[in-house]
JSON list of C-alpha atoms in Angstrom, two decimals:
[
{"chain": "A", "resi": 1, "resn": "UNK", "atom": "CA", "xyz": [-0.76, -59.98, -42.32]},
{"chain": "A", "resi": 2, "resn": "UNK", "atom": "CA", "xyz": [1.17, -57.01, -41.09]},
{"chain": "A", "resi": 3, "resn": "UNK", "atom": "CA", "xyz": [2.69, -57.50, -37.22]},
{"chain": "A", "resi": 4, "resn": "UNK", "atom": "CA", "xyz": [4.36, -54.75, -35.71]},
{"chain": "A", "resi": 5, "resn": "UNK", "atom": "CA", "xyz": [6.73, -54.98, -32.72]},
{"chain": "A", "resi": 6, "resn": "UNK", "atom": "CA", "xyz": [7.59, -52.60, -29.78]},
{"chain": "A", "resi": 7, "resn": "UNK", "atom": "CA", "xyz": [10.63, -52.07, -27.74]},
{"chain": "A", "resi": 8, "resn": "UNK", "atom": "CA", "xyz": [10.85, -51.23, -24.73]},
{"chain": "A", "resi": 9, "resn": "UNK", "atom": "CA", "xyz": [7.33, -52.07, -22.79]},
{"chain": "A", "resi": 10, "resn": "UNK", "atom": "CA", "xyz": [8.36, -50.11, -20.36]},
{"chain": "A", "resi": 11, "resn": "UNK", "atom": "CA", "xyz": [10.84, -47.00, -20.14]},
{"chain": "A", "resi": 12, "resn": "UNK", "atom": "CA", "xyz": [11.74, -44.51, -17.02]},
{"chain": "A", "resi": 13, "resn": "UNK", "atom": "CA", "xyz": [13.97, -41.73, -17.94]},
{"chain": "A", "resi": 14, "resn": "UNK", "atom": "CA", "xyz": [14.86, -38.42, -15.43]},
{"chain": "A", "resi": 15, "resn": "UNK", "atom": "CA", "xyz": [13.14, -35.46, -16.53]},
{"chain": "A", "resi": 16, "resn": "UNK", "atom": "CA", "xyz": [15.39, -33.81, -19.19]},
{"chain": "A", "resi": 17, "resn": "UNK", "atom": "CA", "xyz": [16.64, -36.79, -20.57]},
{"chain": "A", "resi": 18, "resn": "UNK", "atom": "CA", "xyz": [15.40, -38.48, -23.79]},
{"chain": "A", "resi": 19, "resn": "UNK", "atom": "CA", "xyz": [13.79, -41.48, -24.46]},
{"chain": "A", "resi": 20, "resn": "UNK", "atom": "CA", "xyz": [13.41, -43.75, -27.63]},
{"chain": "A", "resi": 21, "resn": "UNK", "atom": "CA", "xyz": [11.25, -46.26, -28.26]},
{"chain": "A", "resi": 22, "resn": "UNK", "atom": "CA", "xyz": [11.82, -48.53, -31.58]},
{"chain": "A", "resi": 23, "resn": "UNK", "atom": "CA", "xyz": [9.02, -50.35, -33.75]},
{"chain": "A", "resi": 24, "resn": "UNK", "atom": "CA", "xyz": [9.84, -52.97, -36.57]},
{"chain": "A", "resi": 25, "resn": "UNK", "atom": "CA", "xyz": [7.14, -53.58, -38.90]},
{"chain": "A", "resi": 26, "resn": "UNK", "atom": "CA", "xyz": [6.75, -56.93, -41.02]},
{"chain": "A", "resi": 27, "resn": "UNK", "atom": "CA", "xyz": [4.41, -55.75, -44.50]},
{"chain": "A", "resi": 28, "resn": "UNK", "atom": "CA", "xyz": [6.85, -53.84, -46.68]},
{"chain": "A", "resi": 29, "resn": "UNK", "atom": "CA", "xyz": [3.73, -52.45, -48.24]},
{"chain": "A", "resi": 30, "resn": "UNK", "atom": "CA", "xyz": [2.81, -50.29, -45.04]},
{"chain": "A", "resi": 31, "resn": "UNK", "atom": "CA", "xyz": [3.16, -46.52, -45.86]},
{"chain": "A", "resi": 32, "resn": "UNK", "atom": "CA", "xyz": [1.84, -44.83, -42.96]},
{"chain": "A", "resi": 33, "resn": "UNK", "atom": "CA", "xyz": [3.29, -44.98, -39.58]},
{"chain": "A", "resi": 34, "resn": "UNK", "atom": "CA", "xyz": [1.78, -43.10, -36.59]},
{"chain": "A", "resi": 35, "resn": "UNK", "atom": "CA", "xyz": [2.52, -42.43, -32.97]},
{"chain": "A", "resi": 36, "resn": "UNK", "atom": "CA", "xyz": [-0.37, -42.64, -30.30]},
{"chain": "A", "resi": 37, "resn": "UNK", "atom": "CA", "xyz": [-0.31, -41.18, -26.77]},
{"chain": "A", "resi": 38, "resn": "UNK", "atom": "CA", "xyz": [-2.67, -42.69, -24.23]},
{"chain": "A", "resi": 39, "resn": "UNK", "atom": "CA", "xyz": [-3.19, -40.96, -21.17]},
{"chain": "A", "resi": 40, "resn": "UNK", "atom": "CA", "xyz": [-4.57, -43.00, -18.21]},
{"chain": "A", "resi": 41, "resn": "UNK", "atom": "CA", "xyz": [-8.26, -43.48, -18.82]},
{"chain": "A", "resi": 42, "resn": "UNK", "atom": "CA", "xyz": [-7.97, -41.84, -21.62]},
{"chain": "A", "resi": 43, "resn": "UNK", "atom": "CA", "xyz": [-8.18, -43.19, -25.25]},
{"chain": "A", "resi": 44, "resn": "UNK", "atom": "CA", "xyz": [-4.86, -42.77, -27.70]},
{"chain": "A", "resi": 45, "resn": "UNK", "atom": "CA", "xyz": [-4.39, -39.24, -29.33]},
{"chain": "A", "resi": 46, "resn": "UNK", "atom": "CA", "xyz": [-2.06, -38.70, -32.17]},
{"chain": "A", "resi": 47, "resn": "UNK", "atom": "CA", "xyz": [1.07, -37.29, -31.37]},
{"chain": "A", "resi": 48, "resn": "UNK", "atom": "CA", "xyz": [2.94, -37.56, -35.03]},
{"chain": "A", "resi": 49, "resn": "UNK", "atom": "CA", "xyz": [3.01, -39.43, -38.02]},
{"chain": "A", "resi": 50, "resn": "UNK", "atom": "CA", "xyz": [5.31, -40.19, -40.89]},
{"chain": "A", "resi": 51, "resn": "UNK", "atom": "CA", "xyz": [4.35, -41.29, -44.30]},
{"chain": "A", "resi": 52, "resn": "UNK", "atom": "CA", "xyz": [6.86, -43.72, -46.36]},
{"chain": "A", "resi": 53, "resn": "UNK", "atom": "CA", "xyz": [8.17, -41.01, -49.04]},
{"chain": "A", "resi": 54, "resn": "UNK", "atom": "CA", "xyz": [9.72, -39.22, -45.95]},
{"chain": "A", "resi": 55, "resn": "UNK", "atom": "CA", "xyz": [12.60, -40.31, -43.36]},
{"chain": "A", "resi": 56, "resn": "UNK", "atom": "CA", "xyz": [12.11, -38.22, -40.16]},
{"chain": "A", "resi": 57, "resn": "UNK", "atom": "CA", "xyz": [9.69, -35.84, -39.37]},
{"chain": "A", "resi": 58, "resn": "UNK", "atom": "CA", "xyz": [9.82, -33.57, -36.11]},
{"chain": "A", "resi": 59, "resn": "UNK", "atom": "CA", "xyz": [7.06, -31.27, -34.35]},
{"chain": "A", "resi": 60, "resn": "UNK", "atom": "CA", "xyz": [8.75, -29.56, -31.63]},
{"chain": "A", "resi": 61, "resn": "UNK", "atom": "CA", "xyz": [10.17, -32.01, -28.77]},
{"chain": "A", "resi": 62, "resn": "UNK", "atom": "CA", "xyz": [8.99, -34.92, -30.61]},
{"chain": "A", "resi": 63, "resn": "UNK", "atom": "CA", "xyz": [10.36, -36.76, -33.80]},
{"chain": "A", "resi": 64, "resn": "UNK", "atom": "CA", "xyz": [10.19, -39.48, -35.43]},
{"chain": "A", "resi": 65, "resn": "UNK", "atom": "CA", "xyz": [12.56, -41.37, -37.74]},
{"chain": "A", "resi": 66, "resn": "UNK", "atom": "CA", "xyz": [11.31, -44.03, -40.40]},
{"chain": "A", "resi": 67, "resn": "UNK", "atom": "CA", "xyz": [14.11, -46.76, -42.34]},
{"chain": "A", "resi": 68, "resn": "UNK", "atom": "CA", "xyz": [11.94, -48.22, -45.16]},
{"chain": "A", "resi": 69, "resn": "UNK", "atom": "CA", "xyz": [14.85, -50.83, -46.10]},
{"chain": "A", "resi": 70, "resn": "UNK", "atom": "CA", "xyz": [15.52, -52.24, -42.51]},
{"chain": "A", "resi": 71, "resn": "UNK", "atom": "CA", "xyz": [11.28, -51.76, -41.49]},
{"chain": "A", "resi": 72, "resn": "UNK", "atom": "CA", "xyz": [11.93, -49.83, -38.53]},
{"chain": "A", "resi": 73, "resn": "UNK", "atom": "CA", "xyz": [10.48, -46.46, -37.14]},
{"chain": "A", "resi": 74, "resn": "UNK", "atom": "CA", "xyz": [11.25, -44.90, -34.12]},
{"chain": "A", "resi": 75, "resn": "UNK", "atom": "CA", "xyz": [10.12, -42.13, -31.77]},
{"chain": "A", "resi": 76, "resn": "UNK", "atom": "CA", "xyz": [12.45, -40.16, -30.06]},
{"chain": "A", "resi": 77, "resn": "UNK", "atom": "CA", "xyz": [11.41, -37.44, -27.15]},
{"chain": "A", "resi": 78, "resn": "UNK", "atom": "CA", "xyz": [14.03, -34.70, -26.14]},
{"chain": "A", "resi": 79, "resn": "UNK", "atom": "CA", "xyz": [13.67, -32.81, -22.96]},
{"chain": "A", "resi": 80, "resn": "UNK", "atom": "CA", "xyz": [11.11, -34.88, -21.30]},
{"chain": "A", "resi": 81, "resn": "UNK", "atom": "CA", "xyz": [8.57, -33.46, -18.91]},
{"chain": "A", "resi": 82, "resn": "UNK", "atom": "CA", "xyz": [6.48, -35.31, -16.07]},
{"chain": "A", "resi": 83, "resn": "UNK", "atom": "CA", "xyz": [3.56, -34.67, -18.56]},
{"chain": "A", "resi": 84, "resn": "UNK", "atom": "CA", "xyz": [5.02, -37.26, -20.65]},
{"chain": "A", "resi": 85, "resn": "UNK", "atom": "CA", "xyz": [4.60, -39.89, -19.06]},
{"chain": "A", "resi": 86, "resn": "UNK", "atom": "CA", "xyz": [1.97, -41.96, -20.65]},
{"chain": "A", "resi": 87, "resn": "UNK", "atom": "CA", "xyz": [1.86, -45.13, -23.11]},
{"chain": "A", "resi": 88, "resn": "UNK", "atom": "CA", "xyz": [3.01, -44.73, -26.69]},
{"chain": "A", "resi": 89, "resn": "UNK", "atom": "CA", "xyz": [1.45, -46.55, -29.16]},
{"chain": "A", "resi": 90, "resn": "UNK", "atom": "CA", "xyz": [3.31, -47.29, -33.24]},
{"chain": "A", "resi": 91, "resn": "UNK", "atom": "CA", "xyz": [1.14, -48.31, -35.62]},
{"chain": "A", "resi": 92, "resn": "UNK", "atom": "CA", "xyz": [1.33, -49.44, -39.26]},
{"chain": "A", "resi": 93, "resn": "UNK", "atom": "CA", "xyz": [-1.07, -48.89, -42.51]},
{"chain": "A", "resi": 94, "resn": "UNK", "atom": "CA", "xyz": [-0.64, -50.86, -45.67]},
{"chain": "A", "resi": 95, "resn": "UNK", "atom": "CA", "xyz": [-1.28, -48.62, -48.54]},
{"chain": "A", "resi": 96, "resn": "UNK", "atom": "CA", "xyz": [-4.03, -50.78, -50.19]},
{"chain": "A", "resi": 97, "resn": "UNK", "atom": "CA", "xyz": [-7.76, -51.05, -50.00]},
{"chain": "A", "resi": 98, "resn": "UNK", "atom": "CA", "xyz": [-7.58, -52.90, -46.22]},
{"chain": "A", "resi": 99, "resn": "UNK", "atom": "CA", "xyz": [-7.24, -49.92, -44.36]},
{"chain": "A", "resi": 100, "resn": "UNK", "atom": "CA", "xyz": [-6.30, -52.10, -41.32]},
{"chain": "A", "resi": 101, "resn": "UNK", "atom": "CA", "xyz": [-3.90, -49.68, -38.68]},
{"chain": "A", "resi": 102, "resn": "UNK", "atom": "CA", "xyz": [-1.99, -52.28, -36.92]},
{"chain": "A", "resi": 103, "resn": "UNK", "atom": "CA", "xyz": [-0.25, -51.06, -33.25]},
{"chain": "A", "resi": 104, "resn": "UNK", "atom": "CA", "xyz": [2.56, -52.61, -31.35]},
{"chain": "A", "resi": 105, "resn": "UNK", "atom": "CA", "xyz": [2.08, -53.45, -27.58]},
{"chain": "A", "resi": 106, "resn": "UNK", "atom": "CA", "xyz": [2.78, -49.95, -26.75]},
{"chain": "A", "resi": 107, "resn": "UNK", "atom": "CA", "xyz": [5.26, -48.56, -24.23]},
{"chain": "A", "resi": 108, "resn": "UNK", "atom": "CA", "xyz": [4.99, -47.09, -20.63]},
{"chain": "A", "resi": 109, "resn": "UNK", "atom": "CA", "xyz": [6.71, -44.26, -20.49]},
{"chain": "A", "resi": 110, "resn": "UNK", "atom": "CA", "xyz": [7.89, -42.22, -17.04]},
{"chain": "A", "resi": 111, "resn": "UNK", "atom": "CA", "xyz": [9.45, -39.43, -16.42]},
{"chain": "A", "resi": 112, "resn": "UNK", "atom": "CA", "xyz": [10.97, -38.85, -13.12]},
{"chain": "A", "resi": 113, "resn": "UNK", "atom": "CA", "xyz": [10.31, -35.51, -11.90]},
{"chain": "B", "resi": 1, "resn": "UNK", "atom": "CA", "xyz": [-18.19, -31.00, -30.89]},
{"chain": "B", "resi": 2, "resn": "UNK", "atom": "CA", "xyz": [-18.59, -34.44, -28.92]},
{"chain": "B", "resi": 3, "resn": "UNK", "atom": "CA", "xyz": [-16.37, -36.54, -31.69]},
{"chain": "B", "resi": 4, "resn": "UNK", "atom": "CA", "xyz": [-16.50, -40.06, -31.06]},
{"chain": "B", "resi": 5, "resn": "UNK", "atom": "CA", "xyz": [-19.19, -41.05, -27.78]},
{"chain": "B", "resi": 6, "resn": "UNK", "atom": "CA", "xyz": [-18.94, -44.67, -26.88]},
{"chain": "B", "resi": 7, "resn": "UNK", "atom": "CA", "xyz": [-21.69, -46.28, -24.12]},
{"chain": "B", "resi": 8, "resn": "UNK", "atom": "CA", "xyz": [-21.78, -47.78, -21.69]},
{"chain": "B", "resi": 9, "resn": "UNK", "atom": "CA", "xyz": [-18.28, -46.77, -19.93]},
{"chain": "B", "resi": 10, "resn": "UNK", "atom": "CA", "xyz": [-18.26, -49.89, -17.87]},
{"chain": "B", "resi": 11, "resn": "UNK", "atom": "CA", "xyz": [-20.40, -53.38, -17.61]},
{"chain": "B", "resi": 12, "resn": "UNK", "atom": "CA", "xyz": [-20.41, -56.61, -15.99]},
{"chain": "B", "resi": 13, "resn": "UNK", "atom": "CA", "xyz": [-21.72, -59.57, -17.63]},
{"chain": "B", "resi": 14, "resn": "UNK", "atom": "CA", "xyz": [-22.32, -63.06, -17.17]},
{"chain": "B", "resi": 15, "resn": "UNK", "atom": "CA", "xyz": [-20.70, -65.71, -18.96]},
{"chain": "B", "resi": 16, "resn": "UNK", "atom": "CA", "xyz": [-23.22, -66.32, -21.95]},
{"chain": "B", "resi": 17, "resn": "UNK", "atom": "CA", "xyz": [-24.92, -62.76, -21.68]},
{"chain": "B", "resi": 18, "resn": "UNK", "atom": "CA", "xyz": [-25.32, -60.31, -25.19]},
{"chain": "B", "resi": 19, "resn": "UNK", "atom": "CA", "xyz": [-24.71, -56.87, -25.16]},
{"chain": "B", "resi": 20, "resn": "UNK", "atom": "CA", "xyz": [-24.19, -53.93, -27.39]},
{"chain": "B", "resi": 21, "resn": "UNK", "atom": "CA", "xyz": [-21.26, -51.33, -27.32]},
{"chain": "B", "resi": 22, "resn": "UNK", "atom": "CA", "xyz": [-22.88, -48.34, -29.04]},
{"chain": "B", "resi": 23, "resn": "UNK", "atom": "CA", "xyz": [-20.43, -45.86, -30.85]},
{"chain": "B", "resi": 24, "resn": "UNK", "atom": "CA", "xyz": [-21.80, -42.88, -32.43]},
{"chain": "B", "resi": 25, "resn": "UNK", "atom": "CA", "xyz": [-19.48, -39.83, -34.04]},
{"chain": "B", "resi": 26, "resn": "UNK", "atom": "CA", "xyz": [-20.10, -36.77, -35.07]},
{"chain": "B", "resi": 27, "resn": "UNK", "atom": "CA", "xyz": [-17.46, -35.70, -37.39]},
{"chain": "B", "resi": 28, "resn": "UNK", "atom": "CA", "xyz": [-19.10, -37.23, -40.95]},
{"chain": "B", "resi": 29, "resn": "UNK", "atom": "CA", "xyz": [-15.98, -39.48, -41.03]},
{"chain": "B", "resi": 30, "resn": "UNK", "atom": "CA", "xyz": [-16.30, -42.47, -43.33]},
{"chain": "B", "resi": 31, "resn": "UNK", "atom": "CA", "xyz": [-13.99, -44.77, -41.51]},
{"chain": "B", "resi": 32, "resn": "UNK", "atom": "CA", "xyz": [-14.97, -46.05, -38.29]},
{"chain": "B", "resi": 33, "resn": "UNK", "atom": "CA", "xyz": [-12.73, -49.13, -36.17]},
{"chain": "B", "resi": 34, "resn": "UNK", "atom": "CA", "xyz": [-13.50, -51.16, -33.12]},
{"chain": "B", "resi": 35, "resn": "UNK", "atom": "CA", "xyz": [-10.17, -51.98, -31.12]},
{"chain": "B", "resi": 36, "resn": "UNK", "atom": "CA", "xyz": [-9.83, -53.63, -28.32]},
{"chain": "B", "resi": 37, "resn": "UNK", "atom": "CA", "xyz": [-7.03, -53.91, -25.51]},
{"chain": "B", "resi": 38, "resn": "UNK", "atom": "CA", "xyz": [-6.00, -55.97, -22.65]},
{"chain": "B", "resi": 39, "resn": "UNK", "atom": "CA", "xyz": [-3.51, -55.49, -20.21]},
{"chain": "B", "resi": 40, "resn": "UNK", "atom": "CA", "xyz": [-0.02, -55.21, -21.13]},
{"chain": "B", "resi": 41, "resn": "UNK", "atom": "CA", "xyz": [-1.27, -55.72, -24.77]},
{"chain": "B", "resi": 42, "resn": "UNK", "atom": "CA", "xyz": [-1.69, -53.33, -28.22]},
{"chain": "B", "resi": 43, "resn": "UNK", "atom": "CA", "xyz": [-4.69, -52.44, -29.13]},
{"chain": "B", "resi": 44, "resn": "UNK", "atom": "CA", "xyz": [-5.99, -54.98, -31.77]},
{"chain": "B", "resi": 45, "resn": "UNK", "atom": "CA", "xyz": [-8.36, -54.37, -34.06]},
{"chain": "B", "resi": 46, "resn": "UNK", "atom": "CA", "xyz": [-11.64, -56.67, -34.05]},
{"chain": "B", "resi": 47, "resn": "UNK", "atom": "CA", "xyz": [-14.01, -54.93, -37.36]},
{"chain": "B", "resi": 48, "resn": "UNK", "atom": "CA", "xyz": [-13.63, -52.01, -39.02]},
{"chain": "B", "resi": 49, "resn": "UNK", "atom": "CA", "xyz": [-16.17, -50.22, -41.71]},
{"chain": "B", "resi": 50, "resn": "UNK", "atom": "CA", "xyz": [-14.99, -47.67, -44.72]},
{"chain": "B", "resi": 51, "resn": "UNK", "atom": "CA", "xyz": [-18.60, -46.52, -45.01]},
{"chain": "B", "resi": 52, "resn": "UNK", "atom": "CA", "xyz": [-22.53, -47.15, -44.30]},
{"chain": "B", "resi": 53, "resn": "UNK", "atom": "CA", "xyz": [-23.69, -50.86, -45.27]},
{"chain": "B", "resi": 54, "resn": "UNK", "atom": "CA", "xyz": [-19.88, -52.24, -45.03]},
{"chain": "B", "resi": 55, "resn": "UNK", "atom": "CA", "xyz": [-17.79, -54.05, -42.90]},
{"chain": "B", "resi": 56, "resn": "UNK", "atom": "CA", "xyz": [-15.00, -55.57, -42.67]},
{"chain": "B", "resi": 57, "resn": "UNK", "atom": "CA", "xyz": [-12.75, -58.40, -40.28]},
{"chain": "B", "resi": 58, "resn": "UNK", "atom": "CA", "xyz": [-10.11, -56.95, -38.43]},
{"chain": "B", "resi": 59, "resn": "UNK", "atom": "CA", "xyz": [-7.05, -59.27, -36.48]},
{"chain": "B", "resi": 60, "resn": "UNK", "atom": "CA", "xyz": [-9.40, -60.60, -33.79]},
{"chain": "B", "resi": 61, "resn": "UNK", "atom": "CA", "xyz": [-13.29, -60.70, -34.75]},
{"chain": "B", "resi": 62, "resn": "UNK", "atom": "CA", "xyz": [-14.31, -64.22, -33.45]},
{"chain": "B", "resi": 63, "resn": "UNK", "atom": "CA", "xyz": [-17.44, -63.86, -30.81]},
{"chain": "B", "resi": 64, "resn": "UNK", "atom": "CA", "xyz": [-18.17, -60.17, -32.05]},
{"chain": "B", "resi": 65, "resn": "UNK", "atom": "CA", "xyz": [-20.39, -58.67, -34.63]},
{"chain": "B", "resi": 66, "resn": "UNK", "atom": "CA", "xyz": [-20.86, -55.34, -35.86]},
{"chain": "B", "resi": 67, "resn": "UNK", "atom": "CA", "xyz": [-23.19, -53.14, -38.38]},
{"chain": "B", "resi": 68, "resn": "UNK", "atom": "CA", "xyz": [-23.25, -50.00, -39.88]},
{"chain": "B", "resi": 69, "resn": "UNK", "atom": "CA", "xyz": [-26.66, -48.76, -41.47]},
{"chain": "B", "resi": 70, "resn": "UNK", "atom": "CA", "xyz": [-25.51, -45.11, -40.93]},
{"chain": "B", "resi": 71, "resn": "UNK", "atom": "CA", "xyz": [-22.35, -43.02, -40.96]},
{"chain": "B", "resi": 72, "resn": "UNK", "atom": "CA", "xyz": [-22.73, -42.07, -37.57]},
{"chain": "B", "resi": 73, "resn": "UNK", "atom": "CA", "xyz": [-23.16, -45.49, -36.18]},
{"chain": "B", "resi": 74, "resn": "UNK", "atom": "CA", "xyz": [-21.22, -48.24, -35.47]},
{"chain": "B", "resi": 75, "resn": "UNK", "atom": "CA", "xyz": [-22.79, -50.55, -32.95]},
{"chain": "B", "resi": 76, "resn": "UNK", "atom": "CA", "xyz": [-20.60, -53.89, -31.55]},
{"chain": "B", "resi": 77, "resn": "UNK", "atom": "CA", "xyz": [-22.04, -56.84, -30.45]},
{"chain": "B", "resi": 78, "resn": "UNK", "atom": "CA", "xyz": [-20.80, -59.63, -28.13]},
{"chain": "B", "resi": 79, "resn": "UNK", "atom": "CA", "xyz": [-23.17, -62.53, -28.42]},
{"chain": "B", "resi": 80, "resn": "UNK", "atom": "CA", "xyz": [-22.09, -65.35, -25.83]},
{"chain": "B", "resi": 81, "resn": "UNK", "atom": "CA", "xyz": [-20.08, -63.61, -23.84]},
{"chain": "B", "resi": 82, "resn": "UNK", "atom": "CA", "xyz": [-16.70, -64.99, -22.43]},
{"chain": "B", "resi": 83, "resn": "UNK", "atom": "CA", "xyz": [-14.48, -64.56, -20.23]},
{"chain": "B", "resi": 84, "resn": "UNK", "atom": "CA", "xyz": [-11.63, -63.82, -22.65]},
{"chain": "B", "resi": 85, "resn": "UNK", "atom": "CA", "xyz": [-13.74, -60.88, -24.26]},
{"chain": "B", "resi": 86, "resn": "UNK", "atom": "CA", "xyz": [-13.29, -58.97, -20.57]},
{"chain": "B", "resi": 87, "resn": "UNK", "atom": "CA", "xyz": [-11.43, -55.98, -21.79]},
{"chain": "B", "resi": 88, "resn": "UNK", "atom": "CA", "xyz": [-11.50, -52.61, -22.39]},
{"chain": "B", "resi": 89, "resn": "UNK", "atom": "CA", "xyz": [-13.17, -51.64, -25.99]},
{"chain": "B", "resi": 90, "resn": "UNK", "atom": "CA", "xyz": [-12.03, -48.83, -28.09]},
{"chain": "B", "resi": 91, "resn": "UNK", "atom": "CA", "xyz": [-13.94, -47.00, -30.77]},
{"chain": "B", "resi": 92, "resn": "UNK", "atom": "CA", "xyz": [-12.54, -45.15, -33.62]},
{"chain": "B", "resi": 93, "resn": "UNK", "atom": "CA", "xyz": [-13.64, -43.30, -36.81]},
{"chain": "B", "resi": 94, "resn": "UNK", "atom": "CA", "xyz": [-11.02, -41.33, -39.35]},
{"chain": "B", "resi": 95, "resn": "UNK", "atom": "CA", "xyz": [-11.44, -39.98, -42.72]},
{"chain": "B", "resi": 96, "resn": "UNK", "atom": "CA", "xyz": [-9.81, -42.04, -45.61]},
{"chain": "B", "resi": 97, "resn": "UNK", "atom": "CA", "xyz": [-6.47, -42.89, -44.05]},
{"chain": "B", "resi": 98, "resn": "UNK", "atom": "CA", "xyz": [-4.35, -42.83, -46.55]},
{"chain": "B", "resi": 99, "resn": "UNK", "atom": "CA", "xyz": [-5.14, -38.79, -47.32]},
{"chain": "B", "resi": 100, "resn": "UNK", "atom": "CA", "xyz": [-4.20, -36.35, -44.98]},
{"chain": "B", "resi": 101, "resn": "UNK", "atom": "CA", "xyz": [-2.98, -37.15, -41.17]},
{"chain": "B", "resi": 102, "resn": "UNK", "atom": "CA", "xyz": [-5.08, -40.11, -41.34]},
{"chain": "B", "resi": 103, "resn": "UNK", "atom": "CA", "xyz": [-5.57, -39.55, -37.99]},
{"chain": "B", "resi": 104, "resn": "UNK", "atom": "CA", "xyz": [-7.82, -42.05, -35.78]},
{"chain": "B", "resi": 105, "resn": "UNK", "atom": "CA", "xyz": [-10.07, -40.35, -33.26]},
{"chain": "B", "resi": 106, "resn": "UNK", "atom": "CA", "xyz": [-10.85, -42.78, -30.04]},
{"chain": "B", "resi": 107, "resn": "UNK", "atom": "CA", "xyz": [-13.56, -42.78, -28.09]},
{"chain": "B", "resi": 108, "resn": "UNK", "atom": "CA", "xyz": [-13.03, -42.87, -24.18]},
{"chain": "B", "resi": 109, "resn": "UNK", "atom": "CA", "xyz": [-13.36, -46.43, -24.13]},
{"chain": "B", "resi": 110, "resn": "UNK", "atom": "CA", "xyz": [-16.25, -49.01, -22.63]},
{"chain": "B", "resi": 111, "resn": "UNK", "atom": "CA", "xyz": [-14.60, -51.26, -19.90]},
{"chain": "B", "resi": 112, "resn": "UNK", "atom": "CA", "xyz": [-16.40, -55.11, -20.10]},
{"chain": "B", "resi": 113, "resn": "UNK", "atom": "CA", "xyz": [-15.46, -57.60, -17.21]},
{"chain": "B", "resi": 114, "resn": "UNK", "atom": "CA", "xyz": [-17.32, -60.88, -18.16]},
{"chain": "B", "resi": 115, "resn": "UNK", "atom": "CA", "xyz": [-17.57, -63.05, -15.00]}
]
């Protein structure tokens, strides 16, 4: 079955910087990749997805860059806040009838003010 | 528009103790997921149901069981409860996800300690 892997677990970057965090997935037929945001005590939101036909998507601060050939997506912030900080989630969808949206271990992210 | 409502936030059982996480959405989305996620850890997926009447194993279903007689619904049930079932429990529900943003909308979460 699909795995997907997560690097760093943890991150701490100075407000303004950037921060990257990589995924590698192992089912070359995934074709949807999303990001998740979880807040504490909160579940995951959305933040940005990218589907397999494309190889970087961006929604204001946020983008996200996907290499079909080497399985490997990553999310890259620019200009982080304090409101960043959170845990990031990847996930992975194969495209056929199992529907199963497999995440990585996630990654705390801070931001120091 | 509640989305996806999740009870109880928080229980303690005993080891060998049943309960049911309810889940209940509001959305009319076919797709609903139970996750689960422990410390440190992803959130891994335990069953999962693309519509009323089935379901289907996920990466981690031993000692759970689930049902879905309605769209809305999509009770999970531990039935001997263990120790290594204490986490915190995630429901989901999504339209197809392979149309669209295929977006996943999470409940708040149900935190289970099993002592």
């Amino acid at each position: 079955g699909e795995n997907v892997e997560q690097h760093p677990s943890t991150l701490s970057v100075q407000e303004g910087d950037s921060a990257v965090i990589k995924c590698t997935y192992s089912d070359s037929a995934s074709n949807y990749f999303p990001w998740y945001k979880q807040e504490l005590g909160k579940g995951p939101q959305l933040i940005i997805d990218i589907r397999s036909n494309v190889g970087e998507k961006k929604d204001q601060r946020i983008a996200v860059t996907l290499n079909k050939t080497a399985k490997h997506f990553s999310l890259h912030i620019t200009e982080t806040q304090p409101e960043d900080s959170a845990v990031y989630f990847c996930a992975a969808l194969r495209g056929d009838s199992s529907y199963k949206l497999i995440f990585g271990s996630g990654t705390r992210l801070l931001v120091r003010p | 528009n509640a989305g996806v409502t999740q009870t109880p936030k928080f229980r303690i059982l005993k080891i060998g103790q049943s309960m049911t996480l309810q889940c209940t959405q509001d959305m009319n989305h076919n797709y609903m997921y139970w996750y689960r996620q422990d410390p440190g850890m992803g959130l891994k997926l335990i069953y999962y149901s693309v519509g009323a009447g089935i379901t289907d194993k996920g990466e981690v279903p031993n000692g759970y069981n689930v049902s879905r007689s309605t769209t809305e619904d999509f009770p999970l049930r531990l039935e001997l409860a263990a120790p290594s079932q204490t986490s915190v429990y995630f429901c989901a529900s999504s339209r197809h996800p392979a149309v669209g943003t295929g977006e996943l909308f999470f409940g708040e979460g149900s935190r289970l300690t099993v002592l």
